[in-house]
Coordinates of C-alpha atoms in Angstrom, one line a residue:
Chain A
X7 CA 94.3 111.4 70.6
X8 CA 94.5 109.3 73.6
X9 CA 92.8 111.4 76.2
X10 CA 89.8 110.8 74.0
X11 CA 89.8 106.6 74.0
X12 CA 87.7 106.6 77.1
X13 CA 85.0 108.8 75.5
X14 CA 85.2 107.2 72.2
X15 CA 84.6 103.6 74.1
X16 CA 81.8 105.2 76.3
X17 CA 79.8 106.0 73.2
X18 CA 80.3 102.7 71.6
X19 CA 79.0 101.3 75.0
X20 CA 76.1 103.7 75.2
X21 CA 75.2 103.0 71.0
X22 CA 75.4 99.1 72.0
X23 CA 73.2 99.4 75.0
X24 CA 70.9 101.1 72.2
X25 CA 71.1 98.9 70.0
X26 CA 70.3 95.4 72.8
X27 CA 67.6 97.1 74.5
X28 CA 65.5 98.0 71.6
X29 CA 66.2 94.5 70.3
X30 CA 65.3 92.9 73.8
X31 CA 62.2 95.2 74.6
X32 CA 61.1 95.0 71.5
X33 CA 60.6 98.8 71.5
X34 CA 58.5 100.0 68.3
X35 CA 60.4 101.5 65.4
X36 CA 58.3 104.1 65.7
X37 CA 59.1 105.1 69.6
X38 CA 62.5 104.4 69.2
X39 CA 64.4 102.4 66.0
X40 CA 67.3 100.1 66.7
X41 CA 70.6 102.0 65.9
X42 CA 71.1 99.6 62.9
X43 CA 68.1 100.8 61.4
X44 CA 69.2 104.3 62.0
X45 CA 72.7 104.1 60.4
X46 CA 71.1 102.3 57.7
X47 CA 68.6 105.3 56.5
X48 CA 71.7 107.6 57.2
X49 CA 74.1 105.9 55.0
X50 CA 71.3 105.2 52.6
X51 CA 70.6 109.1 52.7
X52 CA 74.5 110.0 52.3
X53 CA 75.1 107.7 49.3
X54 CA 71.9 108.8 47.5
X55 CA 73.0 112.1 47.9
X56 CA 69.8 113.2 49.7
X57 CA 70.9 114.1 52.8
X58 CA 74.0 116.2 51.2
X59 CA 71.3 118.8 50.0
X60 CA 70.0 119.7 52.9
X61 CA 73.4 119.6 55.0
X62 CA 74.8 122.2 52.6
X63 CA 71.7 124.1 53.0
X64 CA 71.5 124.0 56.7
X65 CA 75.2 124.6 56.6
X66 CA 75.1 127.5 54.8
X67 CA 72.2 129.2 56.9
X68 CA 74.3 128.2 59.9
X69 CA 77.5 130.1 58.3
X70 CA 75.6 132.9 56.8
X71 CA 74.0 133.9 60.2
X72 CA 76.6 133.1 62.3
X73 CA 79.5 135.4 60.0
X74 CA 76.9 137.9 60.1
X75 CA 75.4 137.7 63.6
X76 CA 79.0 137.9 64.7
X77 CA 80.2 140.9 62.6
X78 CA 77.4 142.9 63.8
X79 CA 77.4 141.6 67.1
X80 CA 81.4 142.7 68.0
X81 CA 80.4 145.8 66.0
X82 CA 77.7 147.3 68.6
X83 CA 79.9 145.8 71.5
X84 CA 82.5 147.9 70.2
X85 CA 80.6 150.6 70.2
X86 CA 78.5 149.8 73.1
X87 CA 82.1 149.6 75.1
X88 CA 83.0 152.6 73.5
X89 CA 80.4 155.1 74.2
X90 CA 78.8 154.9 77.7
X91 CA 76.3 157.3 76.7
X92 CA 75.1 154.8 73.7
X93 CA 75.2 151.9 76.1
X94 CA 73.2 153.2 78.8
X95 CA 70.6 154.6 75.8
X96 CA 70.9 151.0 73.9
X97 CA 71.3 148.4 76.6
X98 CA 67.5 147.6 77.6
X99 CA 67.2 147.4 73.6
X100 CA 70.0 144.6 72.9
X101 CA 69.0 143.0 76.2
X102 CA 65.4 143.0 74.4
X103 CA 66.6 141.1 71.5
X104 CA 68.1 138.5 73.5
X105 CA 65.5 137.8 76.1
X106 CA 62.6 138.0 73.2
X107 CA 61.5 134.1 72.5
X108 CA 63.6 134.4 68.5
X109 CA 61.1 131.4 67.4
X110 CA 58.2 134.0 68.3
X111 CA 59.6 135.9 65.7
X112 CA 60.2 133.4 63.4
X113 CA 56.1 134.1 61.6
X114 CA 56.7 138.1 61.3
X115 CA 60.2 136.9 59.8
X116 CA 58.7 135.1 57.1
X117 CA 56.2 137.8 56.6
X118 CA 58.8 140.1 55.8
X119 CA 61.6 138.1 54.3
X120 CA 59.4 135.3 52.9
X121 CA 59.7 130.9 53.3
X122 CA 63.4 129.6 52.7
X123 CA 66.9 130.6 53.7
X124 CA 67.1 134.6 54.5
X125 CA 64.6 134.2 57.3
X126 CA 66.8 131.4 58.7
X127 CA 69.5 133.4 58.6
X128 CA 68.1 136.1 60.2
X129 CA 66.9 134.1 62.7
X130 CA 70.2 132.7 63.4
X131 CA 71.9 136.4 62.9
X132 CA 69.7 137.5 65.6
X133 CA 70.9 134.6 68.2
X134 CA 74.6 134.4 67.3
X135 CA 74.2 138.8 68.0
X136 CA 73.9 138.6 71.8
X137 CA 77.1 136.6 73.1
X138 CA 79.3 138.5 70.7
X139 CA 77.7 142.0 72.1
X140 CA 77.8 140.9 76.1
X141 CA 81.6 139.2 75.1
X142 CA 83.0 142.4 73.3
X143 CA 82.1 144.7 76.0
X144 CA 83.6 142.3 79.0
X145 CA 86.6 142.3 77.0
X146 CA 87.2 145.6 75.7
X147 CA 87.8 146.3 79.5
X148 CA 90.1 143.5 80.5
X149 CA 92.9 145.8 79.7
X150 CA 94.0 147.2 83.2
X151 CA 93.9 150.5 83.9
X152 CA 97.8 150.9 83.7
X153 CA 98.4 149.7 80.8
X154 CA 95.8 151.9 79.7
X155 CA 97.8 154.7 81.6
X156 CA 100.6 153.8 79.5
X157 CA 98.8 154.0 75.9
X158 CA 98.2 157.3 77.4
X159 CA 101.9 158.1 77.8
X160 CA 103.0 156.7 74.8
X161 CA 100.6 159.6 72.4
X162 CA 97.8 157.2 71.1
X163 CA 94.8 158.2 71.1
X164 CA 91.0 156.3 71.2
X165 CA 91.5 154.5 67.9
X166 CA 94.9 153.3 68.3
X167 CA 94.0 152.7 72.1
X168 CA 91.3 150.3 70.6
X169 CA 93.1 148.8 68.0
X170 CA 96.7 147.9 69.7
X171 CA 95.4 147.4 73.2
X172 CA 91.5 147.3 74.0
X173 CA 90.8 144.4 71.3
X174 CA 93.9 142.4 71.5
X175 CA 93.4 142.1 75.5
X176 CA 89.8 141.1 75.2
X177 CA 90.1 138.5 72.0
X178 CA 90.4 135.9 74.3
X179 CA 87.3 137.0 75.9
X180 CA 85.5 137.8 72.3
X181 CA 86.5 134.4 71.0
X182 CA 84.6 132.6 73.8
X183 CA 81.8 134.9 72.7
X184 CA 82.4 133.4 69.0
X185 CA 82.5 129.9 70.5
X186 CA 79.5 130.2 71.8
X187 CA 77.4 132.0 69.2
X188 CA 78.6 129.0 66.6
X189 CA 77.0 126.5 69.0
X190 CA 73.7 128.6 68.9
X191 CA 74.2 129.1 65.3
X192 CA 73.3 125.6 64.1
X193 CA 70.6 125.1 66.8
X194 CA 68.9 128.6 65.5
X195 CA 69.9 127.5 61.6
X196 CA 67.6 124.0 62.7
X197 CA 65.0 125.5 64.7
X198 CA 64.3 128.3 61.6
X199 CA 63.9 126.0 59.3
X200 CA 60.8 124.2 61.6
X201 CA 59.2 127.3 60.9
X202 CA 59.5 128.6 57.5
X203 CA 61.8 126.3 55.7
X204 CA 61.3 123.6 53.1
X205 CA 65.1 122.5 53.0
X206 CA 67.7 121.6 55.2
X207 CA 68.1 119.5 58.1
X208 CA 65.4 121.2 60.1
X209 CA 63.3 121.0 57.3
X210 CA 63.9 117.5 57.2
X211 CA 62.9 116.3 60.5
X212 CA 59.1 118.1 60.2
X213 CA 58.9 116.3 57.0
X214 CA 59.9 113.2 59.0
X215 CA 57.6 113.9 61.2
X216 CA 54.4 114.4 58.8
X217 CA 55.9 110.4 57.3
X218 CA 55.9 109.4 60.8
X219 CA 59.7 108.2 60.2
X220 CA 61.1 108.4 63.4
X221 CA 63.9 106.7 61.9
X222 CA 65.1 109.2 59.6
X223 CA 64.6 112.1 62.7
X224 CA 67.2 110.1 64.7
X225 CA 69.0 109.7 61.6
X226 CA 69.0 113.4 61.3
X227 CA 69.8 113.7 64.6
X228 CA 73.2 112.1 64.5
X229 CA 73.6 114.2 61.1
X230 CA 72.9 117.8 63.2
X231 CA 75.2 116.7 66.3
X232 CA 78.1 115.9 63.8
X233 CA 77.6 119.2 62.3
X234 CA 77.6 121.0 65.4
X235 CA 80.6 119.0 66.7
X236 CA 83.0 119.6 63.3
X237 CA 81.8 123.3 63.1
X238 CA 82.5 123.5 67.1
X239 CA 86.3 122.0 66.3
X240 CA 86.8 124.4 63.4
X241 CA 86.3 127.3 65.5
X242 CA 88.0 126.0 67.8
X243 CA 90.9 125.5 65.9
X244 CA 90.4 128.9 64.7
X245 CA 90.7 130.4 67.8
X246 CA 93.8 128.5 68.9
X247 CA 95.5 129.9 66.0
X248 CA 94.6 133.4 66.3
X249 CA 95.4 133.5 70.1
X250 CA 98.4 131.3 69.4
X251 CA 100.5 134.4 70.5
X252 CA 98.2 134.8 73.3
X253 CA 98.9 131.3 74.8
X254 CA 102.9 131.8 74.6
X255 CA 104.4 131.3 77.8
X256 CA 101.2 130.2 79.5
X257 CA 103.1 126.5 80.0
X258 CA 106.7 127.2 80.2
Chain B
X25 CA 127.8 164.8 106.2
X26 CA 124.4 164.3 106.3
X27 CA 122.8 168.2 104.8
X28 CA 119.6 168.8 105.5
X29 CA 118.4 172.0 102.9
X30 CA 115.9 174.4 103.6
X31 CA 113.1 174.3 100.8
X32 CA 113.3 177.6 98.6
X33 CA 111.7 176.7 95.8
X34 CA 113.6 178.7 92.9
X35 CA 112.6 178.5 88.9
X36 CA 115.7 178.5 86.9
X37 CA 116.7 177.6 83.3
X38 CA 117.6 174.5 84.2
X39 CA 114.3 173.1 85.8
X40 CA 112.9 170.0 84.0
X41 CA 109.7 169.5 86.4
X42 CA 108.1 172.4 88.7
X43 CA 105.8 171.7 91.4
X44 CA 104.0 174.9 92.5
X45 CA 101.4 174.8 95.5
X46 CA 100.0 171.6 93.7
X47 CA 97.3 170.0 95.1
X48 CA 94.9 167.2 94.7
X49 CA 91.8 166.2 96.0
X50 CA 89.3 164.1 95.4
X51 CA 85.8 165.7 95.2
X52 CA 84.3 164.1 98.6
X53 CA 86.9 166.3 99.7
X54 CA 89.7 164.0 100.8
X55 CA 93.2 165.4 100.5
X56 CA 95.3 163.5 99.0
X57 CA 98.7 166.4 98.0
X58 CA 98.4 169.8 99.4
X59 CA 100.5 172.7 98.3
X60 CA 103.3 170.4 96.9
X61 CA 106.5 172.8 95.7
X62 CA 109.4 171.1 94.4
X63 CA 111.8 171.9 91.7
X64 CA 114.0 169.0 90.1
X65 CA 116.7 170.0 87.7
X66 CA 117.2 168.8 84.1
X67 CA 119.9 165.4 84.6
X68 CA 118.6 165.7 88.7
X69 CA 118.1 161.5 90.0
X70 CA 115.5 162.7 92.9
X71 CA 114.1 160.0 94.9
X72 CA 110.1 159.7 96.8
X73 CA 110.2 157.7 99.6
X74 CA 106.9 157.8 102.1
X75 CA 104.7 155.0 103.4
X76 CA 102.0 153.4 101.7
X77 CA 99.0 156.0 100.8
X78 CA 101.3 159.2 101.0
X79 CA 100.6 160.3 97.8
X80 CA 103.3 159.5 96.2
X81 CA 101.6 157.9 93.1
X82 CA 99.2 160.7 92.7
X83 CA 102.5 163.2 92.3
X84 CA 103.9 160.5 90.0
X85 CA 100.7 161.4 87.8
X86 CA 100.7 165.0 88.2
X87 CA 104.1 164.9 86.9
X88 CA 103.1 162.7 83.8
X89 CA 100.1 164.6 83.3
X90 CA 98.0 161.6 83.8
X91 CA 96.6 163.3 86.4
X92 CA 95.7 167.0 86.8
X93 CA 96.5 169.1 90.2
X94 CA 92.9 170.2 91.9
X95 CA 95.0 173.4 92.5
X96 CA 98.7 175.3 91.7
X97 CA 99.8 174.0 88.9
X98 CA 102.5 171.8 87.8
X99 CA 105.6 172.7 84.5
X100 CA 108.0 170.2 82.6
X101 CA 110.2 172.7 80.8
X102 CA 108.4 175.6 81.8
X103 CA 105.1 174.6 80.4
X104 CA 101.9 174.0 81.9
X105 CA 101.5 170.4 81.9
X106 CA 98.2 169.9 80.2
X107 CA 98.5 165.7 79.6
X108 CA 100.8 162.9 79.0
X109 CA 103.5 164.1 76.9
X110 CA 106.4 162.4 74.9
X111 CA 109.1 164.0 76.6
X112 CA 108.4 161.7 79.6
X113 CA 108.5 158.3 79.9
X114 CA 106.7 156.6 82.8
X115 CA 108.0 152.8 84.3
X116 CA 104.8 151.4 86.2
X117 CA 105.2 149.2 89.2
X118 CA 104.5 146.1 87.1
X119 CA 106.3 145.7 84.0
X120 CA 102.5 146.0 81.5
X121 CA 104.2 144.4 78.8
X122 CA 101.8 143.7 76.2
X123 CA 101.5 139.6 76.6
X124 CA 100.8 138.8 73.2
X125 CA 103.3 140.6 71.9
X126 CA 106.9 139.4 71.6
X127 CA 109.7 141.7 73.7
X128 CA 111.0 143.3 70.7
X129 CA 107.4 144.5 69.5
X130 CA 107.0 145.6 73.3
X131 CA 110.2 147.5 73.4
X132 CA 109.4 149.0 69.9
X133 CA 105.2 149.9 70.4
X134 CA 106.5 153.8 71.3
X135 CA 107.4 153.3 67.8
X136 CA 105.1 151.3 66.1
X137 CA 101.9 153.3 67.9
X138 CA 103.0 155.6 65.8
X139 CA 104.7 155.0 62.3
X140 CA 106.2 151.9 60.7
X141 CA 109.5 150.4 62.8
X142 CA 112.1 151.0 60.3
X143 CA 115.4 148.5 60.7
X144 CA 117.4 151.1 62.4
X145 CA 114.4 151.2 65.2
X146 CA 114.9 147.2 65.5
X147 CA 118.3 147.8 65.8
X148 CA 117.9 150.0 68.5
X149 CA 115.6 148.2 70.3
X150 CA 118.2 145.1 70.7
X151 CA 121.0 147.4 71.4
X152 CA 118.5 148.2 74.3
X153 CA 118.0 145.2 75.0
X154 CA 121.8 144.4 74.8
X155 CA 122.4 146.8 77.5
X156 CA 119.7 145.7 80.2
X157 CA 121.2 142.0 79.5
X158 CA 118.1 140.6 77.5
X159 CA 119.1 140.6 74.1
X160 CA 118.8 136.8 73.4
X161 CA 114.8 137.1 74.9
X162 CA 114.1 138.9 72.1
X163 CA 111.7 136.8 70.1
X164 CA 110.3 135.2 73.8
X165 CA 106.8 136.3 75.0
X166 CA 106.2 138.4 78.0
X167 CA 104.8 135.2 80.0
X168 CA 108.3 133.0 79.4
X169 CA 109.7 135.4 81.2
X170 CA 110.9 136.1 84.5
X171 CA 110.0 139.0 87.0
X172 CA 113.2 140.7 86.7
X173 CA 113.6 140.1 82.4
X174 CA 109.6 141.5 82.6
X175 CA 111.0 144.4 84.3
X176 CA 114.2 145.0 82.2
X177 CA 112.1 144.8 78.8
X178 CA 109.6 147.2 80.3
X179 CA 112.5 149.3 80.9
X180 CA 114.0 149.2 77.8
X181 CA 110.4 150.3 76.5
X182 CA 110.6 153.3 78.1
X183 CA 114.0 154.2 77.1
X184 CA 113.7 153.5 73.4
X185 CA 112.5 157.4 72.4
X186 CA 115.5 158.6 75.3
X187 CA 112.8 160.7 77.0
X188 CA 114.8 163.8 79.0
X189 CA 112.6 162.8 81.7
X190 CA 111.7 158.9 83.4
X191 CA 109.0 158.8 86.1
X192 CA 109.2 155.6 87.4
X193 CA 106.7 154.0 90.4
X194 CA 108.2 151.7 92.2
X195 CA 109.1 149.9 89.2
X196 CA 111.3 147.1 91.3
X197 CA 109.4 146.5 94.3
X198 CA 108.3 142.8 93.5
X199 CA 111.8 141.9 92.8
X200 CA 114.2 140.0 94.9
X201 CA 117.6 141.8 96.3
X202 CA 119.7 140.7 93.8
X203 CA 117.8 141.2 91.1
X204 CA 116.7 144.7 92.1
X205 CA 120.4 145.8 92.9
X206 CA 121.5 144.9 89.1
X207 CA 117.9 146.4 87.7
X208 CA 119.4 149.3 89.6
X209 CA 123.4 149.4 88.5
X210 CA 121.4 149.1 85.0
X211 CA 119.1 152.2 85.4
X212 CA 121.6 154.3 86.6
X213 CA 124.5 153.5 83.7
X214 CA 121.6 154.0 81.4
X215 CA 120.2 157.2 82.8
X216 CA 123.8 159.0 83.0
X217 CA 124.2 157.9 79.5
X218 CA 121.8 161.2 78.5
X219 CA 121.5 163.0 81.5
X220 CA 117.9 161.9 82.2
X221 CA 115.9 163.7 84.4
X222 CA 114.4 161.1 87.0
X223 CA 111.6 161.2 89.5
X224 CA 111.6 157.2 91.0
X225 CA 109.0 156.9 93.5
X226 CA 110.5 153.6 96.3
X227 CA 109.1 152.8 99.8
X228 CA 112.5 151.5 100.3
X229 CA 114.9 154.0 101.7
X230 CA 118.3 152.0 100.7
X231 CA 117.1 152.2 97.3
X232 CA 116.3 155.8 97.8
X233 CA 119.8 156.1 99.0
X234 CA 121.4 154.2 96.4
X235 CA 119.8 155.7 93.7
X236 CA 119.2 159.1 94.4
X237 CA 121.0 162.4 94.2
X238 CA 117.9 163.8 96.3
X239 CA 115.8 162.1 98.4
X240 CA 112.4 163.7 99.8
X241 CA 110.5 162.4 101.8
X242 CA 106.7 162.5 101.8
X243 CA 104.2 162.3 104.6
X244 CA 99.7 162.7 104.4
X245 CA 100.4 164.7 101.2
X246 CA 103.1 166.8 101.8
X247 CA 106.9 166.9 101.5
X248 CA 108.3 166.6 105.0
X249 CA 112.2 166.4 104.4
X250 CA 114.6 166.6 101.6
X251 CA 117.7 165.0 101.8
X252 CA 120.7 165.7 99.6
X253 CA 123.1 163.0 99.0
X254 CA 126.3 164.3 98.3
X255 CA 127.9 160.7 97.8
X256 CA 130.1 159.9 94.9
X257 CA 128.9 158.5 91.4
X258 CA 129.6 156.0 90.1
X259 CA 128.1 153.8 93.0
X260 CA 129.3 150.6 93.2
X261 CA 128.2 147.4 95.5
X262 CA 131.1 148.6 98.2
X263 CA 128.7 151.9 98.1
X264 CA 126.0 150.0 100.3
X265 CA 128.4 149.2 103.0
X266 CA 129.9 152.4 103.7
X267 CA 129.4 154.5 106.9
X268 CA 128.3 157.6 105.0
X269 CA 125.2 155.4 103.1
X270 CA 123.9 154.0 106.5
X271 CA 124.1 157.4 108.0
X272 CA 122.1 158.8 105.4
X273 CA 119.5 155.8 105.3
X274 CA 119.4 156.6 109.4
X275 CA 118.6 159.9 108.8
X276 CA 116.1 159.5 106.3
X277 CA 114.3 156.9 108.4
X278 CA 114.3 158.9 111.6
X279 CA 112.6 162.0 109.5
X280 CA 109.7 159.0 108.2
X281 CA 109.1 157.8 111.6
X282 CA 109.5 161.5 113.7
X283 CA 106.6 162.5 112.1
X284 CA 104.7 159.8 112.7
X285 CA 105.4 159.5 116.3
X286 CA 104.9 163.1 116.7
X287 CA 101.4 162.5 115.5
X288 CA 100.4 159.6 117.8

């Protein structure tokens, strides 16, 4: 906890320097509203229960395509590690996917899976897909050749290669993969829901928008960042206890 | 005192690996064994001793089957090696423990690869461990521990099935002299315990010496001496000041660098 005091006392610095020079300048509410104002629409909106709506429903979207961007994502790395063949064949494709603007996509998206959340979630599938594809590759081949020489001596074959040597001596590699896909995942979650939602936090700030409330937008702001940050700590801690083994002996 | 043997390579009942003409090369055409013969008897400690880029890996792998030879042919038992096999075990010149696994799964994955570790196998595996002095690192992680314990777990690991056979690459190198000389007292009460057949491949020819009940001695590919050491087991620490082990370290040494002066 300690290490953190200096960062917790430069926000409040920064968020009281907000606060003075809106109040000094005498900035419009609509440019930019004075923090006070701000926290005062967000704890309106969290005790009227109207912001909890749309955090569950942006938090959900954000799960939903993030558990299954992931799974599908170490999936074809898997295989795309696997097979050299397939990866050489597939490679321009997933490379495609990535490099394709995913809000471009966002109109056929809702063409085909219609307004609301399965679009989002596609949407944020599709960008949580590529680090856990490029990661899972990387880190299927951390495993050094020796040790790989002596999975050969000891009788397994591919699978149990895979299993007991190949993914355990990349999951430190894969789980950075994860940490970043979650970070994308509420930022794709957000941005889908400018384009074909009518609920959620992304949702929120068009409507916010078309009211001209720029207080509510930084209101919403604060919301998304505190999302982010508690879903980037939860998978954080996630990883810490699934590579706790991992980290043994690292700091004698 | 020092006997220098004539090769006459010989197939009999007793041969655990046989060498014959094995070559490798690498398809640009680099040579990297030609025409190796060598026969090493079931319960045989020979020792490979050559400078750096000999060759003396590549054999290593022949032998395990890791590697196959570009021509000739290489047996364990009188078959045709055709891949790794689980009458040999193979010590690499790091210890490759796995490092999120603690020792005892380490010592035990011959096992666990392939069927559940009963509580006979776990006891096993500390009695192992017992016996290369590690016992009470069972539960510790690769990473807590030292060079030497690294290298005494990855030992046990390859002694848990008792393979007839070890191949071992110069599993000691990174260790310092004291370390190494125990790591070696250790391998060679273990080894005698089962008359393991050992092929241990060393750049250092007092280790050769020490360990060995053959030394040969390998140069660009090929086998340029063989060196039998008719010195008493057990060897002790008193072993490595006696006339008789200098005079065969001398001699190996001399057949290393007479070759290579006779190429300059």
């Amino acid at each position: 906890m300690r290490q953190h005091i200096p960062s917790l006392v430069l926000l409040l610095c920064l968020l009281l320097f907000w606060e003075i020079m809106v109040r000094i300048m005498d900035v419009s509410a609509l440019i930019v509203p004075a923090l006070s104002a701000v926290l005062l629409v967000l704890w309106d909106g969290l005790i009227t229960g109207f912001l909890w709506h749309h955090i569950w429903v942006t938090s959900v979207e954000t799960l939903l395509g993030f558990i299954l961007g992931c799974s599908i994502g170490f999936f074809c790395g898997v295989m795309l590690g696997e097979m050299v063949q397939l990866r050489r064949l597939l490679w321009p494709y997933v490379l495609a996917t990535q490099v394709v603007p995913k809000l471009a996509l966002g109109p056929i998206f809702i063409i085909w899976f219609g307004f609301g959340m399965t679009s989002t979630v596609v949407i944020t599938a599709l960008i949580c897909f590529f680090p856990l594809v490029e990661n899972t590759m990387t880190g299927l081949q951390t495993a050094t050749p020796e040790k790989r020489d002596l999975f050969r001596m000891l009788g397994a074959g591919r699978w149990k290669t895979l299993v007991r040597l190949k993914i355990p001596a990349g999951l430190p590699t894969i789980m950075a993969g994860v940490r970043v896909a979650i970070v994308l995942a509420l930022v794709g979650a957000v941005v889908g829901e400018f384009i074909g939602g009518s609920e959620g936090l992304g949702a929120s700030i068009i409507a916010a928008q078309g009211m001209m409330d720029s207080t509510l937008m930084f209101a919403l702001f604060i919301v998304i960042t505190m999302l982010g940050i508690l879903f980037y700590q939860i998978t954080l801690l996630f990883e810490r206890w699934l590579l706790r083994s991992w980290k043994k002996g690292k700091i004698l | 005192m020092v006997q220098q043997i004539g090769w006459l390579p010989m197939m009999t009942d007793t041969t655990f690996f046989n060498f014959d003409e094995a070559s490798y090369a690498y398809e640009n055409g680099n040579t990297i064994l030609s025409a190796i013969d060598w026969l090493i008897p079931e319960g045989a400690f020979h020792c490979l001793v050559g400078r750096s880029g000999c060759g003396k890996t590549t054999l290593l792998k022949l032998a395990a089957g890791l590697m196959h030879p570009t021509q000739g042919q290489v047996r364990v038992k009188g078959q045709l090696v055709k891949g790794p096999s689980q009458k040999v075990g193979f010590v690499f010149q790091t210890p490759e423990l796995l490092e999120w696994l603690p020792v005892i799964d380490n010592v035990l994955l011959p096992i666990s690869l392939h069927r559940s570790v009963q509580a006979e196998d776990r006891d096993n595996a500390l009695e192992l461990l017992e016996s290369v002095g590690i016992v009470d690192l069972a539960k510790r992680y690769p990473r807590q521990l030292s060079g030497g314990q690294q290298s005494r777990a990855a030992l046990a690991r390859a002694l848990l099935r008792w393979p007839p056979a070890l191949l071992m690459d110069e599993p000691f190198a990174a260790l310092d002299a004291i370390t190494r000389e125990e790591l070696q007292d250790d391998l060679l009460r273990l080894v005698s315990l089962r008359k393991t057949t050992v092929l241990f491949i060393t750049h250092d020819i007092t280790e050769a010496v020490y360990l060995g009940d053959q030394v040969v001695v390998m140069e660009q590919g090929r086998i340029s001496r063989v060196v039998k050491i008719d010195l008493k087991a057990p060897r002790g620490i008193n072993f490595r000041y006696e006339s008789s082990f200098s005079a065969h370290c001398q001699s190996i040494r001399e057949a290393m660098s007479k070759k290579m002066s006779e190429e300059v």
